[in-house]
CSV table of C-alpha atoms in Angstrom, one decimal:
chain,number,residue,atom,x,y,z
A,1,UNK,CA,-69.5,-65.1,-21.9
A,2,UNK,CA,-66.4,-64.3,-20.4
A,3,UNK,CA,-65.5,-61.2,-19.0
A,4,UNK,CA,-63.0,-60.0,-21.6
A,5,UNK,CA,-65.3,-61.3,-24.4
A,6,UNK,CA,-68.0,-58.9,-22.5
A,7,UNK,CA,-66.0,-56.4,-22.7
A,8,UNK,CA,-65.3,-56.2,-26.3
A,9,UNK,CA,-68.5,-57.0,-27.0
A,10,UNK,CA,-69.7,-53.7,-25.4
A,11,UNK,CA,-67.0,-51.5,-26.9
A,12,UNK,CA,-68.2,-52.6,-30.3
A,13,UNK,CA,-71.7,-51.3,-29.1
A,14,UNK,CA,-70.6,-48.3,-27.4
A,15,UNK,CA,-68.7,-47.7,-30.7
A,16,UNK,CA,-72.4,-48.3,-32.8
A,17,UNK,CA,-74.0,-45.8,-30.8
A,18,UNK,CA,-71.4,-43.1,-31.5
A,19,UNK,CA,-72.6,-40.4,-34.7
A,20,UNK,CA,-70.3,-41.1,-37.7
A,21,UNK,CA,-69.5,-37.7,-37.8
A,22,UNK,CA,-67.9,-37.7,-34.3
A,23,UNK,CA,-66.3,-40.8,-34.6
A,24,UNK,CA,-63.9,-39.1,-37.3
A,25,UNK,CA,-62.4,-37.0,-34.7
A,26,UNK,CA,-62.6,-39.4,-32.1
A,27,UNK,CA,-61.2,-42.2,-34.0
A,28,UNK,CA,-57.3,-41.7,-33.0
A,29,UNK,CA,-58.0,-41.8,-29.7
A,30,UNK,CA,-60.7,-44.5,-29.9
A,31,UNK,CA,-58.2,-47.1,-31.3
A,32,UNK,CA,-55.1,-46.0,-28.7
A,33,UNK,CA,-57.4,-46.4,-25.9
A,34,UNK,CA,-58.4,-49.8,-27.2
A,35,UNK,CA,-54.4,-50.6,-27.5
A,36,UNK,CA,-54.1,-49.3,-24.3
A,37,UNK,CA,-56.9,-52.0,-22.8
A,38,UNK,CA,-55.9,-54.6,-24.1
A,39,UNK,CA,-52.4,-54.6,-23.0
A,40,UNK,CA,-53.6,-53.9,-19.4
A,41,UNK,CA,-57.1,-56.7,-19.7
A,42,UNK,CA,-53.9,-59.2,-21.3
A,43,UNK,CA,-51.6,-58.0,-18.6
A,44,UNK,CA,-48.6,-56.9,-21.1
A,45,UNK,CA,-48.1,-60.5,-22.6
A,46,UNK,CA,-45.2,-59.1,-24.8
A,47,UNK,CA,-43.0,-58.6,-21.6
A,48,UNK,CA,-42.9,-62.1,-21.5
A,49,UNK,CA,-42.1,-63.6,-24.8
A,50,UNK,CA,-39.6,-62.4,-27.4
A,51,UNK,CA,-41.6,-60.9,-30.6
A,52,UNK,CA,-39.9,-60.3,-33.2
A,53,UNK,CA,-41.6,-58.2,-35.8
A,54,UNK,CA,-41.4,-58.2,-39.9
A,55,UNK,CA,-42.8,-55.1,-42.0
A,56,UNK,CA,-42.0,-53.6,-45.6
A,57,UNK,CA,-44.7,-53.3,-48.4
A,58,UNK,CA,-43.4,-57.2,-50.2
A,59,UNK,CA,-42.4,-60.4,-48.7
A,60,UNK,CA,-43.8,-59.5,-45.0
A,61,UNK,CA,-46.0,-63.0,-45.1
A,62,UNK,CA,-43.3,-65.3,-46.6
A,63,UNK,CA,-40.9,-64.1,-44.6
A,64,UNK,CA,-42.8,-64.4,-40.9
A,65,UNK,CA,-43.5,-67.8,-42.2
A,66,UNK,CA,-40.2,-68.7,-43.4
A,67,UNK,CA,-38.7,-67.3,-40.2
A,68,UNK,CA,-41.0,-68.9,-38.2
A,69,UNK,CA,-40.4,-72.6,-39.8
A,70,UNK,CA,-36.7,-71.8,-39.1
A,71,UNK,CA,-37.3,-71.3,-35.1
A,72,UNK,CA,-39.7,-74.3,-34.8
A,73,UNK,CA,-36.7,-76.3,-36.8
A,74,UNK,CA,-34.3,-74.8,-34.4
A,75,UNK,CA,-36.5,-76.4,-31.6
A,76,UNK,CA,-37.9,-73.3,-29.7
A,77,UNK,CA,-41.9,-73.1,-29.6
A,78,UNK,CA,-43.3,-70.0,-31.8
A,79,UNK,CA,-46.4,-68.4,-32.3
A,80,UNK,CA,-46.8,-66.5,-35.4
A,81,UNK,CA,-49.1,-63.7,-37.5
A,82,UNK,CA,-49.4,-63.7,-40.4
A,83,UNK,CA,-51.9,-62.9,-43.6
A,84,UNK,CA,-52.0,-66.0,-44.0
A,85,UNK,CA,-52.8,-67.4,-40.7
A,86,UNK,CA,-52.1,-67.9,-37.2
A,87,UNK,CA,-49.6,-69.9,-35.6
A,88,UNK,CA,-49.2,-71.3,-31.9
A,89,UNK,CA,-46.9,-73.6,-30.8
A,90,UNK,CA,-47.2,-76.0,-34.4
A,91,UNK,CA,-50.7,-75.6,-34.3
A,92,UNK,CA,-52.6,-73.6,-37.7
A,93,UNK,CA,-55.7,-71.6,-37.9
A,94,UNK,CA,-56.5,-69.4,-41.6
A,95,UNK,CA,-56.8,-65.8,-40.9
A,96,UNK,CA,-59.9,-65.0,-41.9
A,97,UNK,CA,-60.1,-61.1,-40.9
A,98,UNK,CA,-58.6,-60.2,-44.0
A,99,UNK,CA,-56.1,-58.2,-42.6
A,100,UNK,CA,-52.4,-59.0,-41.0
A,101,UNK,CA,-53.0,-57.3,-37.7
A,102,UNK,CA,-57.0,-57.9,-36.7
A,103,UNK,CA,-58.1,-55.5,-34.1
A,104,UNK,CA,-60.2,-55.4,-30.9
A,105,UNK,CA,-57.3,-56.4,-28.7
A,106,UNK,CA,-56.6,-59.5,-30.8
A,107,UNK,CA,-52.7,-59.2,-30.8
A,108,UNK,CA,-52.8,-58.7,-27.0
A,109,UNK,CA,-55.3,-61.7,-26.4
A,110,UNK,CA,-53.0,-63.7,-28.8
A,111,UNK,CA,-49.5,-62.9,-27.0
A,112,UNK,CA,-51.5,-63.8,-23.6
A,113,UNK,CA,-52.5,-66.9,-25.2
A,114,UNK,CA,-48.8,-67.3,-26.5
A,115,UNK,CA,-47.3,-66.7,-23.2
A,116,UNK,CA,-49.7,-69.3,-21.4
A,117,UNK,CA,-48.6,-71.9,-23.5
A,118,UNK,CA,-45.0,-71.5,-23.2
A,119,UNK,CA,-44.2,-70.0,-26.8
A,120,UNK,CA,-40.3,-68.8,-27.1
A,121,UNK,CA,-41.0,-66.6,-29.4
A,122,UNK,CA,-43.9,-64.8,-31.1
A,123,UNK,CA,-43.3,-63.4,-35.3
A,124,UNK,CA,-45.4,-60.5,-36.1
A,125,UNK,CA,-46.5,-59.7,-39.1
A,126,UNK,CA,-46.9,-56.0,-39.1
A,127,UNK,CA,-48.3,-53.2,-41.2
A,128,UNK,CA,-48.9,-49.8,-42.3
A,129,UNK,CA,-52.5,-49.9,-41.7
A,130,UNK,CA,-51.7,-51.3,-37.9
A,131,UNK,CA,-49.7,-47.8,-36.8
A,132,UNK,CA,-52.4,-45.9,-38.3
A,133,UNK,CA,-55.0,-47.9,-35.6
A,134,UNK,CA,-52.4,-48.1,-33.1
A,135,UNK,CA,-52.2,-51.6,-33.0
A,136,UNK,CA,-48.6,-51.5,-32.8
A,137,UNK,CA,-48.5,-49.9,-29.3
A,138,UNK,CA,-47.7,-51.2,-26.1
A,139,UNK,CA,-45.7,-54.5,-28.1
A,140,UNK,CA,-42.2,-54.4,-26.7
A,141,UNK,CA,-40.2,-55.8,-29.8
A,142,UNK,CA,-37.2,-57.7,-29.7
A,143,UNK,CA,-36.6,-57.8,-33.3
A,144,UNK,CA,-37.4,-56.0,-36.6
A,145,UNK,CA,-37.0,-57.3,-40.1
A,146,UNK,CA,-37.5,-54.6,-42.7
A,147,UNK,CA,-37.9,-56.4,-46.1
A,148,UNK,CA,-38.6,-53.3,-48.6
A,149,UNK,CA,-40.5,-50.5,-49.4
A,150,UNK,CA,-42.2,-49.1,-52.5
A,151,UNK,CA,-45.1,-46.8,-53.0
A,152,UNK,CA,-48.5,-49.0,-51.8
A,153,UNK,CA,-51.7,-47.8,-50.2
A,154,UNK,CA,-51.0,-44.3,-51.4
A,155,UNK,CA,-54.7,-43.5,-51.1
A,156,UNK,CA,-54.9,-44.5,-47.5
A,157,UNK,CA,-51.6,-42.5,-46.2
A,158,UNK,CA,-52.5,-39.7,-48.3
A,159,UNK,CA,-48.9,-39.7,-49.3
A,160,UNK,CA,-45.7,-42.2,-49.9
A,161,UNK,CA,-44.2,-39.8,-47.3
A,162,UNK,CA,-46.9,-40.5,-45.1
A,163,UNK,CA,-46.5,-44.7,-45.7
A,164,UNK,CA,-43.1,-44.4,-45.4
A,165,UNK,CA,-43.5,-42.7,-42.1
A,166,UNK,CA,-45.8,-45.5,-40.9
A,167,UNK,CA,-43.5,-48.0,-41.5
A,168,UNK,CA,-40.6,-46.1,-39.4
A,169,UNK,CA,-42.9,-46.4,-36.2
A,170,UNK,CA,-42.2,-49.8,-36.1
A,171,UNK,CA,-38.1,-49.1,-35.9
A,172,UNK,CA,-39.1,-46.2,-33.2
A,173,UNK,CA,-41.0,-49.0,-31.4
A,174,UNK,CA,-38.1,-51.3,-31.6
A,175,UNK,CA,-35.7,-48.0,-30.3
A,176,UNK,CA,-38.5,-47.6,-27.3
A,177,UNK,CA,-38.1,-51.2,-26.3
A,178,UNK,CA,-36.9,-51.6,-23.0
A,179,UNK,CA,-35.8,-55.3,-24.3
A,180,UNK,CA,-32.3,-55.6,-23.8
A,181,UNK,CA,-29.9,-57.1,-26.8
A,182,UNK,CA,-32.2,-55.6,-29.9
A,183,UNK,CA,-32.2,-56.7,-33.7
A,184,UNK,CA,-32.9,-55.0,-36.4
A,185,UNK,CA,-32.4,-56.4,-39.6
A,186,UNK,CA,-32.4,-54.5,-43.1
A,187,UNK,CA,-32.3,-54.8,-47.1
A,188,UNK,CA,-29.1,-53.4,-47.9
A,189,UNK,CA,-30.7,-53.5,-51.6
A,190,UNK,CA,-33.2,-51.0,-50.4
A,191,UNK,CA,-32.6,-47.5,-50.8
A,192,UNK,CA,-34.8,-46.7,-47.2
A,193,UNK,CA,-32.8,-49.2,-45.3
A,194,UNK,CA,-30.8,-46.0,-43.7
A,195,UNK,CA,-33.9,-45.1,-42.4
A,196,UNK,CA,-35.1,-47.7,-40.6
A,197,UNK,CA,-31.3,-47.7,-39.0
A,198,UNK,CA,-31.1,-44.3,-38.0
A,199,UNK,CA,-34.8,-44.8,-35.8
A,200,UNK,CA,-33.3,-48.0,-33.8
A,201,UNK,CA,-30.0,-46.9,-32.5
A,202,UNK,CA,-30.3,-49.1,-29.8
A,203,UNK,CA,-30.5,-52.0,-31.7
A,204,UNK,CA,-27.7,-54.4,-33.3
A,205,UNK,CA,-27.7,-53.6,-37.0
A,206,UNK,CA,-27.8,-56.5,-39.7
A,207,UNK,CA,-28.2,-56.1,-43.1
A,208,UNK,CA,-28.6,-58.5,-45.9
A,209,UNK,CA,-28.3,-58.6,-49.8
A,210,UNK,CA,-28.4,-60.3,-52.9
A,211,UNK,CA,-24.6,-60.9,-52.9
A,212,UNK,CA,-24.6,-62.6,-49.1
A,213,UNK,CA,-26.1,-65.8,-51.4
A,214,UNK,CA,-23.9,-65.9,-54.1
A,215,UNK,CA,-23.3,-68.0,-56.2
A,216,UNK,CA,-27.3,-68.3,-56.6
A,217,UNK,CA,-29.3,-69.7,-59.5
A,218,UNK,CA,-33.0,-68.6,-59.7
A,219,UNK,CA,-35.0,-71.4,-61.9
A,220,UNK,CA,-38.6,-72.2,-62.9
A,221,UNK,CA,-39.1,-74.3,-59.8
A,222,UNK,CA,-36.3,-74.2,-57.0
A,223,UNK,CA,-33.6,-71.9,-55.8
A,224,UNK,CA,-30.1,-72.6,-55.4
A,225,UNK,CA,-28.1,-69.9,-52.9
A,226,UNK,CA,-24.9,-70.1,-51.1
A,227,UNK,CA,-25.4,-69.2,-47.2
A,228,UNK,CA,-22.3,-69.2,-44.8
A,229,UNK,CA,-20.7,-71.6,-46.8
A,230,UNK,CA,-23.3,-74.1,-47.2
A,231,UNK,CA,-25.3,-74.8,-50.9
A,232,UNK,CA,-29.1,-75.0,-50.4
A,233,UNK,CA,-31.6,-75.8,-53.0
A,234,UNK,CA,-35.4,-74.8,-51.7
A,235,UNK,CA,-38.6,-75.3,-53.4
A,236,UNK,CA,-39.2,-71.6,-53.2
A,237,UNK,CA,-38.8,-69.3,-56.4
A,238,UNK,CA,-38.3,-66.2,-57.9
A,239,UNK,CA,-35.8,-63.5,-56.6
A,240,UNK,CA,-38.4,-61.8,-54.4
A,241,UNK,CA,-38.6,-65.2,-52.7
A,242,UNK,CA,-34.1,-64.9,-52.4
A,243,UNK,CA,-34.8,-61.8,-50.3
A,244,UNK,CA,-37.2,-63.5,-48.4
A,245,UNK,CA,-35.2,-66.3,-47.2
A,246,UNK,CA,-32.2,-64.0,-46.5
A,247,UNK,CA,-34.2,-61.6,-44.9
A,248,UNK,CA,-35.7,-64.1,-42.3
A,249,UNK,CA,-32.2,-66.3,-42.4
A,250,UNK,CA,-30.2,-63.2,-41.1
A,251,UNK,CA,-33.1,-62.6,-38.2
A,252,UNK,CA,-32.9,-66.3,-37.2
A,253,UNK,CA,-29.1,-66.8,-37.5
A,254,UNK,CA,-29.5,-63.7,-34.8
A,255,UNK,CA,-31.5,-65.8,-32.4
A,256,UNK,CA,-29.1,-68.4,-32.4
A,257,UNK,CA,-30.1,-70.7,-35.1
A,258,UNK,CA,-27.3,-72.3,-37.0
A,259,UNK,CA,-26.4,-72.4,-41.1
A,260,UNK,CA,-27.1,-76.2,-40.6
A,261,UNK,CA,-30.8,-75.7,-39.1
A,262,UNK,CA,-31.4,-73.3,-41.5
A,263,UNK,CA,-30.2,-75.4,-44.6
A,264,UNK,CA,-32.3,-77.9,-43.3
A,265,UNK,CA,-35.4,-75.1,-43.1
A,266,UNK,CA,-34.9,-74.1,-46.7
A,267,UNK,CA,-34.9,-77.7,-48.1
A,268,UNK,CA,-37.8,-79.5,-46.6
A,269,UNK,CA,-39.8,-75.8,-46.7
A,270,UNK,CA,-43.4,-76.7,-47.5
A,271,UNK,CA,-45.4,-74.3,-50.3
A,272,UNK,CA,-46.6,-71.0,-48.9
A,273,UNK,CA,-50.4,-70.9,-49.4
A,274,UNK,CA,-51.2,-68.4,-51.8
A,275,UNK,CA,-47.8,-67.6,-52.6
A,276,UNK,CA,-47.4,-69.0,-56.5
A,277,UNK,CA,-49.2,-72.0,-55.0
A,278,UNK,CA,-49.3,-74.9,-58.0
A,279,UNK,CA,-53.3,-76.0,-57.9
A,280,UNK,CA,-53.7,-79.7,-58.6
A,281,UNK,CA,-57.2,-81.4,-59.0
A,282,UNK,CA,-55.7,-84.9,-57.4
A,283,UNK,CA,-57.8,-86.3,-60.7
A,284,UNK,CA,-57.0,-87.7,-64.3
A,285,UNK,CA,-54.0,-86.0,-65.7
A,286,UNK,CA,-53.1,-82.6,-65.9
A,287,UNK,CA,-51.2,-81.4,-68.8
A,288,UNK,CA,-51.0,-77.6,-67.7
A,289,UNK,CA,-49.8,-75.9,-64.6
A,290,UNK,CA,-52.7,-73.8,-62.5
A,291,UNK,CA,-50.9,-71.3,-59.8
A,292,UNK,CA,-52.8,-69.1,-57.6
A,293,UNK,CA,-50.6,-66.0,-56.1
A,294,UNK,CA,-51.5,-62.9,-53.7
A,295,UNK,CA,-49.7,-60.6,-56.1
A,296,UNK,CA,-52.2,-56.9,-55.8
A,297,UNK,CA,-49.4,-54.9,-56.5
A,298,UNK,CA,-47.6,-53.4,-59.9
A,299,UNK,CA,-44.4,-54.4,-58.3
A,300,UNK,CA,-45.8,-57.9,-57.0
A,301,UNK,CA,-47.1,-58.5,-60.0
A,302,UNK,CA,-44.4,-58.2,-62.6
A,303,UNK,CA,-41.9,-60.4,-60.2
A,304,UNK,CA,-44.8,-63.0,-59.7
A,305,UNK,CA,-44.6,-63.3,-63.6
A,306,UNK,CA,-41.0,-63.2,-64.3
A,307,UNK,CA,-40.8,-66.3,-61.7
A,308,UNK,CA,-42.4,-67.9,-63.7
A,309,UNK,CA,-40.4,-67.3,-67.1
A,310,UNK,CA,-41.5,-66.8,-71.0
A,311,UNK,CA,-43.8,-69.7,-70.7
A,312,UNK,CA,-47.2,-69.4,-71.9
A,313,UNK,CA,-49.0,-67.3,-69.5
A,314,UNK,CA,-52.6,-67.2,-69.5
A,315,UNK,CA,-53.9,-64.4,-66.6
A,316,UNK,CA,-56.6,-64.4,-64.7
A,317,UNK,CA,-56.1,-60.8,-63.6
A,318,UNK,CA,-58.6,-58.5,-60.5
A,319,UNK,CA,-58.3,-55.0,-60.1
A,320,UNK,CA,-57.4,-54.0,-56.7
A,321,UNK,CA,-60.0,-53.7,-54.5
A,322,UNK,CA,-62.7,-51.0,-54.7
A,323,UNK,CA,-62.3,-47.5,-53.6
A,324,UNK,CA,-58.4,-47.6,-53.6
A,325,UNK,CA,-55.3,-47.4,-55.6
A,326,UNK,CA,-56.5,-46.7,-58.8
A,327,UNK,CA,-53.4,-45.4,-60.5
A,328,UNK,CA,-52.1,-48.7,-60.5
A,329,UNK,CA,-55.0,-50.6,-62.5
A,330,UNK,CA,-54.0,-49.5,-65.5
A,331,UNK,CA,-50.4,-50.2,-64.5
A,332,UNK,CA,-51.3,-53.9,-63.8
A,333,UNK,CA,-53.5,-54.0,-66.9
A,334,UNK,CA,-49.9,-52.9,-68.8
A,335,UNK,CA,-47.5,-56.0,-67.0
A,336,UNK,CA,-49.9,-58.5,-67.6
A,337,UNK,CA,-50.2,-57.4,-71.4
A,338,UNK,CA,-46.2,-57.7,-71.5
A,339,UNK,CA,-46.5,-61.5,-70.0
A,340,UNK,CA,-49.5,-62.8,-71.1
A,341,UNK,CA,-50.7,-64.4,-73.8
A,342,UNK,CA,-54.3,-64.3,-72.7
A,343,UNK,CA,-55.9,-62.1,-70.0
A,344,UNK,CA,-59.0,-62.4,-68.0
A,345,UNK,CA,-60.1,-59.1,-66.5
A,346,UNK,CA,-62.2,-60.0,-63.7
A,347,UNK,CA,-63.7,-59.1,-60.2
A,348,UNK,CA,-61.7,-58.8,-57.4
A,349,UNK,CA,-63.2,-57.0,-54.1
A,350,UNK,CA,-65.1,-54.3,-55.7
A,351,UNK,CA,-66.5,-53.2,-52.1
A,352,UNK,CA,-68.8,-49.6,-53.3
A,353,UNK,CA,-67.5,-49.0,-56.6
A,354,UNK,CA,-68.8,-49.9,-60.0
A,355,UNK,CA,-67.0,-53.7,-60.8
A,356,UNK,CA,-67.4,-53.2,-64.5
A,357,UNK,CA,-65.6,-49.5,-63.7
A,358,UNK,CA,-62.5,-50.9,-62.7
A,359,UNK,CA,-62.3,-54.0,-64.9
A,360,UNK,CA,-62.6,-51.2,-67.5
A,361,UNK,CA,-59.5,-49.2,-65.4
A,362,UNK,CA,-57.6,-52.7,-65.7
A,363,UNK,CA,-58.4,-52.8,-69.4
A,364,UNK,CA,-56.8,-49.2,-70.7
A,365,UNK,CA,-53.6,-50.4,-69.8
A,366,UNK,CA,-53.7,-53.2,-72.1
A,367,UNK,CA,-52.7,-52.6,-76.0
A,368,UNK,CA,-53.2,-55.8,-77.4
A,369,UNK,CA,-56.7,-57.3,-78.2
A,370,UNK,CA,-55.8,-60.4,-75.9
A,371,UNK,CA,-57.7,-59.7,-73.2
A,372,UNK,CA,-61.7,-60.5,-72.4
A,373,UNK,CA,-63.8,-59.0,-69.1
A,374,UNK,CA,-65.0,-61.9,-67.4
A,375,UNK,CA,-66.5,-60.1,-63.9
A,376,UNK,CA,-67.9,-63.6,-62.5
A,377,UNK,CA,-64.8,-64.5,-61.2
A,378,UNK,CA,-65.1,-68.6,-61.1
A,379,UNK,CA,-66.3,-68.1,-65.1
A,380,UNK,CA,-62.8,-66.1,-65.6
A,381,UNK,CA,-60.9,-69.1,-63.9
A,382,UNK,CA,-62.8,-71.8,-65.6
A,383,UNK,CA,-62.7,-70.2,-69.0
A,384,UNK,CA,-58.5,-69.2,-68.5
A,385,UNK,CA,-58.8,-73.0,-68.0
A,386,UNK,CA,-60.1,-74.0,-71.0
A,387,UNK,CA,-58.0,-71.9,-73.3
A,388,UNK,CA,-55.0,-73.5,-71.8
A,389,UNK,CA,-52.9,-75.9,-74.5
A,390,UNK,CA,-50.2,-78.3,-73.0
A,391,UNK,CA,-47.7,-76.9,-71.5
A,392,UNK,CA,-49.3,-73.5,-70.9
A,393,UNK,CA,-49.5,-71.7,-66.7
A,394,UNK,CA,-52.6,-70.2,-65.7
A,395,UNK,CA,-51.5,-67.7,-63.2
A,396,UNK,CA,-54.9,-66.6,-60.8
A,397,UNK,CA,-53.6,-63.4,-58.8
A,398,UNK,CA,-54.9,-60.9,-56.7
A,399,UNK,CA,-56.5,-62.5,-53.8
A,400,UNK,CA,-54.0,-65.6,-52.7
A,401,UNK,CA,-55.6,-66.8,-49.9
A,402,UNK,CA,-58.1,-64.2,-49.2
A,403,UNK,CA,-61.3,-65.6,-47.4
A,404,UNK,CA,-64.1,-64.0,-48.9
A,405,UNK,CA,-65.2,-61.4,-52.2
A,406,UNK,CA,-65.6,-57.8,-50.7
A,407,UNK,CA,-68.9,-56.2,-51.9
A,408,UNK,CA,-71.2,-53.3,-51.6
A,409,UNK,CA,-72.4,-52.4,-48.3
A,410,UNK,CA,-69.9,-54.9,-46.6
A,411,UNK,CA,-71.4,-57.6,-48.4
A,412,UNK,CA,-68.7,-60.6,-47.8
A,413,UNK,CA,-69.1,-63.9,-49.9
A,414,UNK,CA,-67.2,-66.6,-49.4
A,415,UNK,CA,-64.4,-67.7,-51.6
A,416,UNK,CA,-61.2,-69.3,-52.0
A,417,UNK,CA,-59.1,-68.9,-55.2
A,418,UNK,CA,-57.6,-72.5,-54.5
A,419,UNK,CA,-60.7,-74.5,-54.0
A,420,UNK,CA,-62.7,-72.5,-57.1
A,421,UNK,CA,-59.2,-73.5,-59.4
A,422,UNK,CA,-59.1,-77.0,-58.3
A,423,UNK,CA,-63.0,-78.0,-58.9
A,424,UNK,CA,-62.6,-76.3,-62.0
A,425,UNK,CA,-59.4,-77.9,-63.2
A,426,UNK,CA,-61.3,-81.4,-62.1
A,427,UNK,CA,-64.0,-80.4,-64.2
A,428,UNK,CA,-62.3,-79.6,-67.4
A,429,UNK,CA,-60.0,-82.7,-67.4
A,430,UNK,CA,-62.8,-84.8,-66.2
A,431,UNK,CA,-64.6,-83.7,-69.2
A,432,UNK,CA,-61.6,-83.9,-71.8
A,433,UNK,CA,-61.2,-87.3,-70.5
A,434,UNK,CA,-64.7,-88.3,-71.1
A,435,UNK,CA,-64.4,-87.1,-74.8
A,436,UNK,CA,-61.2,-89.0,-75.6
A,437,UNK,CA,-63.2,-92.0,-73.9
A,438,UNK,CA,-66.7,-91.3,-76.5
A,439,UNK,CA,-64.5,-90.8,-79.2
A,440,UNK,CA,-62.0,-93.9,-78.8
């Protein structure tokens, strides 16, 4: 074992060893310390790269990914965070820590490993839950996008004050930089964006809106947007998607990359996994559309189905995980019964609580009599499946790319909302197909 690898290894046993009870108090000072390591163990890689940062409660993901593509297009060599997954130099691994910032030194290791390998820049993904751990500290930032803010992990901050607060490290960080010739990039649409301004002083302020791609056209499956004069049509849509590609088209344009590179970006941009990612069994004919989105929020969710228009929209719908945010099930429960023409309440990552408890939550927000509580969560895909006519979208949300089901006492099991749709889509028109066959 190596000696860094040691290391860890022993904090996390050191950690074991400590009385839960103490380890409350201790806890702030636990994780700064552990900041503090790894920057010195990593020898503060961040001095050495530029690392540009994105945070807001929507769009972080698409956006470091989007802003990513465009630097790799522009020719430099990135490393990226993400969600999703992680990025070095062109080559992909899934994130699999559930979680956008993983701890134990893991964003120090990974700006070391960045650095060694020549990376231009390095695109953080970067969130609330991270400045409550610290995990933001000793990062010198070059660059900040703020994409929005709206009340989210609630339960966690105690407070939107408190959230909001969290999110404004990352602009004090950015104004305690030592990095000379600073971005910070804003949504002029958002009513915090002064905020976020007022913390950075000492870096160059760049804003972006809706109106900076007009003339736009948001359809069922491409945007068209204006940007410095050229027309781009992307694969991406819905408007939450527009403020993506703005927000990491103004950041990029900063670094140097041209309209032209980005045009080029937007056009040839691949799906973002588990971002209204179509599912397709690679079998006989499908006649309806299966997408799979991360959506876990009231806000996320109602965009997520308005991208998708007044077709027929069967849900397959979780709860938010267990033990948080429970305000906002019967919220969720609400938007889906104003979209959908079919609902499957299902499980989600119940961790401690009661799965039938919040399926029920889920349920009091929905009037109709549409709706069925499904808590085996491949049963609620398969069945949405097989209520679904020609024509008809079943939209799968809540977990996008999310690695495993969260249980009771840590329990993880393995799962993928992608794999479970397409062996179930291959299933169903497998079997439809046999039935025409034995009836022709």
């Amino acid at each position: 074992m190596k000696p860094n690898d040691l290391l860890e290894a022993s904090l996390r046993q050191l950690k074991k060893l400590i009385p839960r009870n103490l380890f409350r108090y201790l806890q702030p000072s636990y994780h700064y310390f552990l900041a503090w390591l790894g920057a010195v163990i990593y020898r503060f890689p961040s001095r050495q790269i530029k690392v540009l940062t994105v945070t807001g409660t929507k769009g972080k993901t698409s956006t470091t990914e989007i802003l990513t593509a465009m630097l790799q297009t522009a020719g430099f060599k990135v490393a990226s965070t993400s969600t999703l997954q992680f990025t070095l130099a062109g080559s992909t691994k899934p994130n699999l820590y559930k979680m956008s910032m993983p701890g134990r030194m893991f964003l120090q290791r990974f700006l070391r490993q960045a650095v060694k390998i020549g990376c231009d820049y390095a695109v953080l993904e970067s969130a609330s839950e991270g400045v409550k751990l610290f995990r933001h500290k000793f990062i010198r930032l070059n660059g900040l996008v703020f994409t929005n803010l709206s009340p989210e992990h609630l339960e966690s901050h105690g407070s939107y004050e408190n959230y909001l607060a969290a999110k404004l490290e990352y602009a004090k960080a950015l104004a305690h930089s030592p990095k000379t010739d600073k971005i910070i990039v804003v949504n002029d649409d958002d009513q915090e964006a002064t905020k976020f301004l007022a913390l950075a002083p000492t870096a160059r302020p760049l804003k972006f809106s809706l109106t900076d791609a007009e003339p736009y056209q948001i359809e069922q499956d491409h945007l068209t947007l204006t940007w410095r004069g050229e027309t781009i049509k992307t694969p991406l849509v819905g408007r939450f998607n527009l403020y993506n590609l703005l927000a990491a088209a103004t950041m990029a344009e900063a670094q140097g990359v041209t309209a032209e590179t980005i045009k080029k970006t937007l056009t040839a941009l691949p799906p973002i996994k588990g971002r209204l990612e179509k599912i397709v069994s690679g079998g006989p004919e499908q006649d309806f559309e299966v997408i799979v989105d991360y959506a876990h929020t009231v806000d996320s969710l109602a965009q997520a189905y308005e991208a998708l228009g007044r077709r027929g929209l069967i849900c397959v719908l979780g709860g938010t995980g267990g033990g948080r945010d429970r305000d906002k099930r019967s919220q969720m429960g609400a938007i889906a019964d104003q979209r959908c023409k079919l609902i499957f309440i299902t499980n989600e990552d119940p961790y401690d609580e009661d799965p039938e408890q919040i399926m029920n939550d889920v349920a009091t927000g929905v009037r109709t009599k549409n709706y069925r509580l499904v808590a085996d969560r491949r049963l609620a895909i398969r069945q949405a499946m097989e209520a679904a006519k020609t024509g008809d979208v079943v939209m799968i949300t809540g977990k996008g790319t999310d690695p495993y089901i969260m249980g009771q006492d840590g329990k993880k099991t393995p799962w993928s909302d992608a794999v479970v749709a397409r062996e179930e889509i291959l299933k169903i028109l497998t079997k439809r197909q046999n039935a025409r066959t034995a009836g022709s």
